mmCIF file of C-alpha atoms in Angstrom:
data_model
loop_
_atom_site.group_PDB
_atom_site.id
_atom_site.type_symbol
_atom_site.label_atom_id
_atom_site.label_comp_id
_atom_site.label_asym_id
_atom_site.label_seq_id
_atom_site.Cartn_x
_atom_site.Cartn_y
_atom_site.Cartn_z
ATOM 1 C CA MET G 767 0.037 0.142 0.185
ATOM 2 C CA GLY G 768 3.079 2.381 0.453
ATOM 3 C CA SER G 769 3.579 2.226 -3.478
ATOM 4 C CA ASN G 770 0.099 2.288 -4.297
ATOM 5 C CA SER G 771 -0.719 5.463 -2.387
ATOM 6 C CA ILE G 772 1.919 6.774 -5.076
ATOM 7 C CA ILE G 773 1.559 5.404 -8.185
ATOM 8 C CA ILE G 774 -2.379 4.624 -8.472
ATOM 9 C CA SER G 775 -3.769 8.200 -9.388
ATOM 10 C CA LEU G 776 -0.819 8.406 -11.397
ATOM 11 C CA TYR G 777 -1.006 5.157 -13.405
ATOM 12 C CA LEU G 778 -4.534 5.743 -14.347
ATOM 13 C CA LEU G 779 -3.547 9.094 -15.489
ATOM 14 C CA SER G 780 -1.043 7.287 -17.753
ATOM 15 C CA LEU G 781 -3.851 4.989 -19.023
ATOM 16 C CA GLY G 782 -5.606 8.457 -20.240
ATOM 17 C CA LEU G 783 -8.206 9.406 -17.383
ATOM 18 C CA SER G 784 -8.544 12.750 -16.596
ATOM 19 C CA ALA G 785 -8.153 14.088 -12.898
ATOM 20 C CA LEU G 786 -12.184 13.956 -12.586
ATOM 21 C CA GLU G 787 -12.399 10.597 -14.076
ATOM 22 C CA ILE G 788 -9.331 9.387 -11.761
ATOM 23 C CA GLY G 789 -11.511 10.960 -8.769
ATOM 24 C CA GLU G 790 -14.670 9.318 -9.541
ATOM 25 C CA LEU G 791 -12.763 5.956 -9.835
ATOM 26 C CA LEU G 792 -11.124 6.147 -6.415
ATOM 27 C CA SER G 793 -14.854 7.021 -5.160
ATOM 28 C CA LEU G 794 -16.392 3.846 -6.638
ATOM 29 C CA GLY G 795 -13.652 1.793 -5.300
ATOM 30 C CA VAL G 796 -14.258 3.002 -1.649
ATOM 31 C CA LEU G 797 -17.868 2.562 -2.151
ATOM 32 C CA VAL G 798 -17.633 -0.852 -3.354
ATOM 33 C CA GLY G 799 -15.072 -1.714 -0.928
ATOM 34 C CA SER G 800 -17.360 -0.521 2.110
ATOM 35 C CA PHE G 801 -20.254 -2.403 1.056
ATOM 36 C CA ILE G 802 -18.210 -5.682 0.613
ATOM 37 C CA SER G 803 -16.467 -4.695 3.975
ATOM 38 C CA LEU G 804 -20.075 -4.544 5.698
ATOM 39 C CA ILE G 805 -21.292 -7.803 4.373
ATOM 40 C CA LEU G 806 -18.072 -9.473 5.093
ATOM 41 C CA SER G 807 -18.089 -8.280 8.757
ATOM 42 C CA PHE G 808 -21.505 -9.667 9.385
ATOM 43 C CA LEU G 809 -20.994 -12.825 7.833
ATOM 44 C CA GLY G 810 -17.509 -13.193 10.001
ATOM 45 C CA ASP G 811 -19.710 -12.789 13.370
ATOM 46 C CA LEU G 812 -22.095 -15.264 11.950
ATOM 47 C CA TYR G 813 -19.728 -17.937 10.615
ATOM 48 C CA GLY G 814 -15.934 -17.128 11.951
ATOM 49 C CA ARG G 815 -13.873 -14.293 10.616
ATOM 50 C CA LYS G 816 -11.040 -16.049 9.264
ATOM 51 C CA LYS G 817 -12.659 -17.800 5.903
ATOM 52 C CA PHE G 818 -13.915 -14.507 5.156
ATOM 53 C CA VAL G 819 -10.678 -12.793 5.651
ATOM 54 C CA ILE G 820 -9.197 -15.174 2.777
ATOM 55 C CA ILE G 821 -11.975 -14.233 0.640
ATOM 56 C CA SER G 822 -11.214 -10.643 1.006
ATOM 57 C CA ARG G 823 -7.683 -11.380 -0.119
ATOM 58 C CA LEU G 824 -8.424 -13.170 -2.915
ATOM 59 C CA ALA G 825 -10.592 -10.762 -4.560
ATOM 60 C CA SER G 826 -7.477 -8.126 -4.064
ATOM 61 C CA THR G 827 -5.354 -10.332 -5.476
ATOM 62 C CA VAL G 828 -7.584 -10.664 -8.688
ATOM 63 C CA SER G 829 -8.237 -7.326 -9.147
ATOM 64 C CA PHE G 830 -4.628 -6.200 -9.092
ATOM 65 C CA PHE G 831 -4.029 -8.924 -11.768
ATOM 66 C CA PHE G 832 -6.657 -7.149 -13.862
ATOM 67 C CA LEU G 833 -5.199 -3.692 -13.106
ATOM 68 C CA PHE G 834 -1.758 -4.667 -14.317
ATOM 69 C CA LEU G 835 -3.584 -5.756 -17.718
ATOM 70 C CA GLY G 836 -4.818 -2.049 -18.079
ATOM 71 C CA ILE G 837 -8.431 -2.506 -17.124
ATOM 72 C CA PRO G 838 -8.840 0.535 -14.722
ATOM 73 C CA ILE G 839 -12.166 -0.494 -13.547
ATOM 74 C CA ALA G 840 -10.710 -3.801 -11.830
ATOM 75 C CA TYR G 841 -9.504 -1.031 -8.893
ATOM 76 C CA ILE G 842 -12.662 -0.775 -7.614
ATOM 77 C CA PHE G 843 -12.269 -4.426 -6.016
ATOM 78 C CA SER G 844 -8.540 -4.121 -5.041
ATOM 79 C CA LEU G 845 -9.264 -2.507 -1.186
ATOM 80 C CA THR G 846 -9.492 -5.147 1.031
ATOM 81 C CA TRP G 847 -11.737 -3.374 3.626
ATOM 82 C CA GLY G 848 -13.355 -6.246 4.588
ATOM 83 C CA ALA G 849 -10.282 -7.751 5.711
ATOM 84 C CA GLY G 850 -9.132 -5.125 7.899
ATOM 85 C CA GLY G 851 -11.910 -5.075 10.957
ATOM 86 C CA LEU G 852 -12.062 -8.795 10.958
ATOM 87 C CA LEU G 853 -8.284 -8.998 11.510
ATOM 88 C CA PHE G 854 -8.701 -6.668 14.315
ATOM 89 C CA SER G 855 -11.245 -8.884 15.667
ATOM 90 C CA LEU G 856 -9.218 -12.013 15.458
ATOM 91 C CA LEU G 857 -6.184 -10.143 17.172
ATOM 92 C CA ALA G 858 -8.296 -9.008 19.966
ATOM 93 C CA GLU G 859 -9.235 -12.782 20.691
ATOM 94 C CA LYS G 860 -5.426 -13.500 20.696
ATOM 95 C CA SER G 861 -4.103 -10.803 22.437
ATOM 96 C CA GLU G 862 -3.213 -10.316 26.226
ATOM 97 C CA ASN G 863 -2.295 -6.784 25.874
ATOM 98 C CA LEU G 864 -4.456 -5.273 23.004
ATOM 99 C CA ASP G 865 -2.947 -1.910 22.743
ATOM 100 C CA LYS G 866 0.250 -2.555 22.407
ATOM 101 C CA SER G 867 -0.343 -5.604 20.020
ATOM 102 C CA LEU G 868 -2.246 -3.276 17.674
ATOM 103 C CA GLY G 869 0.930 -0.603 18.277
ATOM 104 C CA LEU G 870 3.106 -3.263 17.045
ATOM 105 C CA ARG G 871 1.036 -4.302 14.377
ATOM 106 C CA GLN G 872 0.596 -0.763 13.012
ATOM 107 C CA SER G 873 4.322 -0.142 13.459
ATOM 108 C CA LEU G 874 5.091 -3.491 11.108
ATOM 109 C CA THR G 875 2.368 -2.642 8.849
ATOM 110 C CA ILE G 876 3.972 0.983 8.282
ATOM 111 C CA LEU G 877 7.691 -0.234 8.130
ATOM 112 C CA PHE G 878 6.813 -2.576 5.323
ATOM 113 C CA SER G 879 4.846 0.257 3.517
ATOM 114 C CA VAL G 880 8.165 2.594 3.650
ATOM 115 C CA ILE G 881 9.750 -0.218 1.608
ATOM 116 C CA GLY G 882 6.792 -0.209 -0.875
ATOM 117 C CA SER G 883 7.331 3.636 -1.200
ATOM 118 C CA LEU G 884 10.615 3.418 -2.458
ATOM 119 C CA PHE G 885 9.557 1.086 -5.135
ATOM 120 C CA PRO G 886 8.425 3.949 -7.766
ATOM 121 C CA ILE G 887 12.020 5.137 -7.779
ATOM 122 C CA PHE G 888 13.324 1.991 -9.518
ATOM 123 C CA ILE G 889 10.018 -0.192 -10.590
ATOM 124 C CA GLU G 890 7.875 1.231 -13.131
ATOM 125 C CA TYR G 891 4.163 1.417 -12.435
ATOM 126 C CA LYS G 892 3.380 -1.916 -14.038
ATOM 127 C CA GLY G 893 5.910 -3.726 -12.044
ATOM 128 C CA ILE G 894 4.600 -2.536 -8.792
ATOM 129 C CA LEU G 895 1.118 -4.018 -9.770
ATOM 130 C CA LEU G 896 2.547 -7.348 -10.642
ATOM 131 C CA LEU G 897 4.274 -7.318 -7.157
ATOM 132 C CA ASP G 898 0.756 -6.295 -5.374
ATOM 133 C CA VAL G 899 -0.234 -9.446 -6.775
ATOM 134 C CA LEU G 900 2.280 -11.348 -5.387
ATOM 135 C CA ILE G 901 2.281 -9.885 -1.958
ATOM 136 C CA ASN G 902 -1.392 -10.167 -1.726
ATOM 137 C CA LEU G 903 -0.905 -13.758 -2.249
ATOM 138 C CA ILE G 904 1.537 -14.046 0.416
ATOM 139 C CA ALA G 905 -0.810 -12.230 2.830
ATOM 140 C CA LEU G 906 -3.291 -14.764 2.383
ATOM 141 C CA LEU G 907 -1.062 -17.585 2.737
ATOM 142 C CA LEU G 908 0.033 -16.239 5.946
ATOM 143 C CA VAL G 909 -3.509 -16.215 7.597
ATOM 144 C CA LEU G 910 -4.102 -19.655 6.729
ATOM 145 C CA PRO G 911 -1.997 -21.353 9.796
ATOM 146 C CA VAL G 912 -3.975 -18.584 12.148
ATOM 147 C CA ARG G 913 -6.652 -21.079 14.696
ATOM 148 C CA GLU G 914 -9.642 -19.068 15.416
ATOM 149 C CA LYS G 915 -11.450 -19.930 18.581
ATOM 150 C CA PHE G 916 -14.599 -17.936 17.549
ATOM 151 C CA LYS G 917 -16.893 -19.971 15.662
ATOM 152 C CA GLY G 918 -19.710 -17.402 14.999
ATOM 153 C CA SER G 919 -22.766 -16.192 16.820
ATOM 154 C CA LYS G 920 -26.275 -16.733 15.021
ATOM 155 C CA LYS G 921 -27.675 -13.772 16.990
ATOM 156 C CA LEU G 922 -27.473 -10.303 14.722
ATOM 157 C CA LYS G 923 -28.542 -7.851 17.348
ATOM 158 C CA ILE G 924 -26.305 -4.952 18.243
ATOM 159 C CA SER G 925 -26.642 -4.047 21.778
ATOM 160 C CA SER G 926 -23.862 -1.469 21.533
ATOM 161 C CA VAL G 927 -25.889 0.317 18.574
ATOM 162 C CA LYS G 928 -25.410 3.345 20.899
ATOM 163 C CA VAL G 929 -22.003 3.532 21.075
ATOM 164 C CA VAL G 930 -21.632 2.371 17.648
ATOM 165 C CA SER G 931 -23.800 5.615 16.447
ATOM 166 C CA LYS G 932 -21.323 8.087 18.414
ATOM 167 C CA PHE G 933 -18.617 6.951 15.935
ATOM 168 C CA SER G 934 -20.708 8.588 13.424
ATOM 169 C CA THR G 935 -17.494 11.063 13.776
ATOM 170 C CA GLU G 936 -15.725 8.643 11.378
ATOM 171 C CA ALA G 937 -18.265 9.624 8.768
ATOM 172 C CA ILE G 938 -17.388 13.472 8.893
ATOM 173 C CA ILE G 939 -13.494 12.527 8.960
ATOM 174 C CA GLY G 940 -13.930 10.054 5.864
ATOM 175 C CA LEU G 941 -15.459 12.869 3.739
ATOM 176 C CA GLY G 942 -12.746 15.227 4.503
ATOM 177 C CA ALA G 943 -10.070 12.553 4.110
ATOM 178 C CA GLY G 944 -11.378 11.489 0.839
ATOM 179 C CA LEU G 945 -11.292 14.886 -0.658
ATOM 180 C CA VAL G 946 -7.672 15.040 -0.543
ATOM 181 C CA ILE G 947 -5.566 12.161 0.638
ATOM 182 C CA PRO G 948 -6.238 9.443 -2.418
ATOM 183 C CA LEU G 949 -5.121 12.587 -4.713
ATOM 184 C CA MET G 950 -1.917 13.625 -2.749
ATOM 185 C CA SER G 951 0.437 12.332 -5.354
ATOM 186 C CA LEU G 952 -1.570 14.048 -7.866
ATOM 187 C CA TRP G 953 -1.931 17.064 -5.880
ATOM 188 C CA PHE G 954 2.268 17.243 -5.637
ATOM 189 C CA TYR G 955 2.199 16.500 -9.562
ATOM 190 C CA LEU G 956 -0.215 19.207 -10.378
ATOM 191 C CA LYS G 957 1.387 21.998 -7.964
ATOM 192 C CA PHE G 958 4.926 21.336 -8.204
ATOM 193 C CA GLY G 959 5.237 19.435 -11.264
ATOM 194 C CA VAL G 960 7.528 16.465 -9.507
ATOM 195 C CA THR G 961 7.164 12.898 -10.565
ATOM 196 C CA GLY G 962 6.710 9.845 -8.881
ATOM 197 C CA ALA G 963 10.175 8.962 -8.572
ATOM 198 C CA GLU G 964 10.650 12.341 -6.789
ATOM 199 C CA MET G 965 7.847 12.326 -4.532
ATOM 200 C CA SER G 966 8.680 8.749 -3.279
ATOM 201 C CA PRO G 967 11.323 9.246 -0.778
ATOM 202 C CA VAL G 968 8.845 11.758 0.957
ATOM 203 C CA PHE G 969 6.148 9.115 1.539
ATOM 204 C CA ALA G 970 8.868 6.825 2.778
ATOM 205 C CA ILE G 971 10.101 9.100 5.200
ATOM 206 C CA SER G 972 6.061 9.813 6.232
ATOM 207 C CA GLU G 973 5.531 6.430 6.347
ATOM 208 C CA LEU G 974 8.447 5.586 8.264
ATOM 209 C CA THR G 975 8.238 8.280 10.936
ATOM 210 C CA LEU G 976 4.710 7.116 11.303
ATOM 211 C CA ALA G 977 5.709 3.562 12.020
ATOM 212 C CA PHE G 978 7.880 4.457 15.261
ATOM 213 C CA SER G 979 5.191 7.266 16.516
ATOM 214 C CA SER G 980 2.154 4.900 16.108
ATOM 215 C CA TYR G 981 3.715 2.815 18.463
ATOM 216 C CA GLY G 982 4.663 5.864 20.701
ATOM 217 C CA SER G 983 1.045 6.725 20.664
ATOM 218 C CA VAL G 984 0.477 3.828 22.763
ATOM 219 C CA LEU G 985 2.552 5.095 25.358
ATOM 220 C CA LEU G 986 1.482 8.422 24.994
ATOM 221 C CA ALA G 987 -2.221 6.894 26.047
ATOM 222 C CA GLU G 988 -1.138 5.355 29.189
ATOM 223 C CA ARG G 989 -0.161 8.704 30.433
ATOM 224 C CA LEU G 990 -2.739 11.169 28.923
ATOM 225 C CA GLY G 991 -5.517 9.018 28.243
ATOM 226 C CA ARG G 992 -6.724 7.625 24.795
ATOM 227 C CA VAL G 993 -9.127 10.207 24.232
ATOM 228 C CA LYS G 994 -6.922 13.417 25.069
ATOM 229 C CA THR G 995 -4.112 11.471 22.702
ATOM 230 C CA ILE G 996 -6.372 11.655 19.919
ATOM 231 C CA VAL G 997 -7.751 15.082 20.409
ATOM 232 C CA TYR G 998 -4.455 16.481 20.799
ATOM 233 C CA THR G 999 -2.718 15.085 17.922
ATOM 234 C CA HIS G 1000 -5.610 15.442 15.620
ATOM 235 C CA SER G 1001 -5.627 19.043 16.400
ATOM 236 C CA LEU G 1002 -2.025 19.677 15.725
ATOM 237 C CA ALA G 1003 -2.590 17.957 12.430
ATOM 238 C CA ILE G 1004 -5.641 20.279 11.549
ATOM 239 C CA VAL G 1005 -3.204 23.312 11.804
ATOM 240 C CA LEU G 1006 -0.773 21.753 9.465
ATOM 241 C CA LEU G 1007 -3.553 20.744 7.231
ATOM 242 C CA PHE G 1008 -4.731 24.372 6.481
ATOM 243 C CA LEU G 1009 -1.039 25.453 5.845
ATOM 244 C CA LEU G 1010 -0.330 22.655 3.402
ATOM 245 C CA PRO G 1011 -1.933 24.082 0.237
ATOM 246 C CA LEU G 1012 -0.181 27.370 0.983
ATOM 247 C CA SER G 1013 3.085 25.821 0.954
ATOM 248 C CA PRO G 1014 5.429 28.165 -1.454
ATOM 249 C CA ASP G 1015 7.731 24.724 -2.541
ATOM 250 C CA PHE G 1016 8.255 21.187 -2.835
ATOM 251 C CA LEU G 1017 10.640 20.932 -0.119
ATOM 252 C CA ILE G 1018 8.333 22.856 2.552
ATOM 253 C CA ALA G 1019 5.203 21.335 1.281
ATOM 254 C CA SER G 1020 7.030 17.765 2.105
ATOM 255 C CA LEU G 1021 7.857 18.668 5.954
ATOM 256 C CA ILE G 1022 4.248 19.631 6.431
ATOM 257 C CA PHE G 1023 2.819 16.898 4.906
ATOM 258 C CA VAL G 1024 5.049 14.208 6.561
ATOM 259 C CA SER G 1025 4.149 15.779 9.873
ATOM 260 C CA ARG G 1026 0.690 16.239 9.187
ATOM 261 C CA ASN G 1027 0.092 12.633 8.373
ATOM 262 C CA VAL G 1028 2.067 11.569 11.210
ATOM 263 C CA LEU G 1029 -0.211 13.433 13.558
ATOM 264 C CA MET G 1030 -3.129 12.450 12.099
ATOM 265 C CA ASN G 1031 -2.727 8.713 11.838
ATOM 266 C CA MET G 1032 -0.324 7.952 14.892
ATOM 267 C CA THR G 1033 -3.166 6.827 16.964
ATOM 268 C CA SER G 1034 -4.929 4.491 14.882
ATOM 269 C CA PRO G 1035 -4.123 1.570 17.400
ATOM 270 C CA VAL G 1036 -5.324 3.672 20.321
ATOM 271 C CA PHE G 1037 -8.392 4.484 18.505
ATOM 272 C CA GLU G 1038 -8.666 0.513 17.569
ATOM 273 C CA SER G 1039 -8.344 -0.668 20.878
ATOM 274 C CA PHE G 1040 -10.635 2.010 22.126
ATOM 275 C CA LEU G 1041 -13.331 0.895 19.901
ATOM 276 C CA LEU G 1042 -12.987 -3.050 20.516
ATOM 277 C CA ARG G 1043 -12.997 -2.302 24.103
ATOM 278 C CA LEU G 1044 -16.410 -0.555 23.823
ATOM 279 C CA ILE G 1045 -17.725 -3.515 21.994
ATOM 280 C CA PRO G 1046 -18.775 -6.897 23.080
ATOM 281 C CA GLU G 1047 -16.696 -9.782 21.559
ATOM 282 C CA GLU G 1048 -19.522 -11.293 19.437
ATOM 283 C CA GLU G 1049 -20.450 -7.989 17.949
ATOM 284 C CA ARG G 1050 -16.912 -6.687 17.067
ATOM 285 C CA GLY G 1051 -16.685 -7.646 13.464
ATOM 286 C CA ARG G 1052 -20.155 -6.264 12.551
ATOM 287 C CA ALA G 1053 -19.540 -3.430 14.632
ATOM 288 C CA ASN G 1054 -15.975 -2.618 13.101
ATOM 289 C CA GLY G 1055 -17.869 -2.999 9.580
ATOM 290 C CA ILE G 1056 -20.583 -0.296 10.725
ATOM 291 C CA VAL G 1057 -17.953 1.967 11.843
ATOM 292 C CA ASN G 1058 -16.091 1.538 8.582
ATOM 293 C CA PHE G 1059 -19.054 1.566 6.512
ATOM 294 C CA MET G 1060 -20.218 5.245 8.052
ATOM 295 C CA GLU G 1061 -16.654 6.560 7.685
ATOM 296 C CA SER G 1062 -16.192 4.548 3.802
ATOM 297 C CA ILE G 1063 -19.379 6.062 2.276
ATOM 298 C CA PRO G 1064 -18.264 9.885 2.616
ATOM 299 C CA ARG G 1065 -14.890 9.026 1.811
ATOM 300 C CA ALA G 1066 -16.089 7.552 -1.179
ATOM 301 C CA ILE G 1067 -17.788 10.682 -2.227
ATOM 302 C CA GLY G 1068 -14.516 12.736 -1.487
ATOM 303 C CA PRO G 1069 -12.559 12.012 -4.259
ATOM 304 C CA SER G 1070 -15.116 12.973 -6.845
ATOM 305 C CA ILE G 1071 -15.370 16.492 -5.248
ATOM 306 C CA GLY G 1072 -11.537 16.641 -4.768
ATOM 307 C CA GLY G 1073 -11.083 15.534 -8.596
ATOM 308 C CA TYR G 1074 -13.257 18.332 -9.667
ATOM 309 C CA PHE G 1075 -11.660 21.093 -8.001
ATOM 310 C CA PHE G 1076 -8.155 19.754 -9.068
ATOM 311 C CA ASN G 1077 -9.413 19.562 -12.811
ATOM 312 C CA GLU G 1078 -10.753 23.197 -12.457
ATOM 313 C CA GLY G 1079 -7.026 24.553 -11.482
ATOM 314 C CA ASN G 1080 -8.580 24.807 -7.725
ATOM 315 C CA LEU G 1081 -5.808 22.966 -5.490
ATOM 316 C CA ILE G 1082 -6.365 24.851 -2.251
ATOM 317 C CA LEU G 1083 -10.128 24.853 -1.347
ATOM 318 C CA PRO G 1084 -10.421 21.064 -0.837
ATOM 319 C CA PHE G 1085 -7.682 21.338 1.677
ATOM 320 C CA PHE G 1086 -9.670 24.159 3.630
ATOM 321 C CA ILE G 1087 -12.949 21.838 3.443
ATOM 322 C CA THR G 1088 -10.937 19.064 4.649
ATOM 323 C CA GLY G 1089 -9.706 21.207 7.775
ATOM 324 C CA PHE G 1090 -13.014 22.443 8.651
ATOM 325 C CA LEU G 1091 -14.344 18.744 8.678
ATOM 326 C CA TYR G 1092 -12.018 16.997 10.440
ATOM 327 C CA SER G 1093 -12.104 20.016 13.180
ATOM 328 C CA PHE G 1094 -16.040 19.269 13.607
ATOM 329 C CA ALA G 1095 -15.480 15.733 13.583
ATOM 330 C CA THR G 1096 -12.802 16.140 16.659
ATOM 331 C CA ILE G 1097 -14.617 18.322 18.554
ATOM 332 C CA LEU G 1098 -17.856 15.851 18.622
ATOM 333 C CA PHE G 1099 -15.442 13.237 19.448
ATOM 334 C CA PHE G 1100 -14.221 14.706 22.469
ATOM 335 C CA ILE G 1101 -17.354 15.778 23.671
ATOM 336 C CA TRP G 1102 -18.839 12.277 22.989
ATOM 337 C CA PHE G 1103 -16.148 10.109 24.386
ATOM 338 C CA LYS G 1104 -14.549 12.109 27.155
ATOM 339 C CA ARG G 1105 -16.465 9.862 29.951
ATOM 340 C CA GLU G 1106 -14.742 6.936 28.305
ATOM 341 C CA GLU G 1107 -11.327 8.110 29.027
ATOM 342 C CA HIS G 1108 -10.973 5.510 31.717
ATOM 343 C CA LEU G 1109 -11.256 2.154 29.527
#
């Protein structure tokens, strides 16, 4: 995913798609992925999660192969949204210290993503997509030996519906993120004229710093509490987001981009642990799926809007809209969850 965050938009551009069409395709990918995720999360709670993780990885493998063949529409099935929440539930089942396990997982994931961020320097776009096929197959094989204790629950009620509804703040975050985040490599290209190879080290450094800070956020949460850690880091990230589109050159933009990415995403393991602690075990798959769905649908709309503005030559307004949406979501999150700090 480290390499894909750089090359997907540029690869689609090389296939003849416009910025608007790229945004629409990215939107459709998130939309389809979110529906698949929701369905798999419910099925995982009913029949066990492992088998549906495998199905999700298999679908992603096939879609990357067709994308490698130059079929743009195949992208919409490449996102393994369905595997994420189910894997978190599997990890929660086996973990003695969930915060640290999620922090370690996040750090390792990002460290591998750093390696991927360097691929565009010496591998062409189609070569990276072929590697995507191989890597997804390896990821699928690694899941096979995992033994799952949870065999499914035939009850589909969601007793934690009140808690889950509060995570609608993720819908606001998703809309804001969709406006600019999937299009960042395209923004760098349109704003400063840099190539994928030139921006590759920036994305790699961004991922590398995030890898260490992700585990650090777990330690920070032990001191400040989970809610305050999330709110404080997000607030700093929002300030930098407003400054990013005003950057006078590629170097300053890169520094702000790296810092903002770290501050906004370093608390992912803290957030995921917080969510899982609030949800009963038998409901974790579908609850996680619903939260992801609430976040994903608005995120699906975002790239089309961002792509429209970029296509019109407006490279600033989408960042400001995202900043205001992030601010609103962060305030709501603090108001709704400040009393749950002790969990």
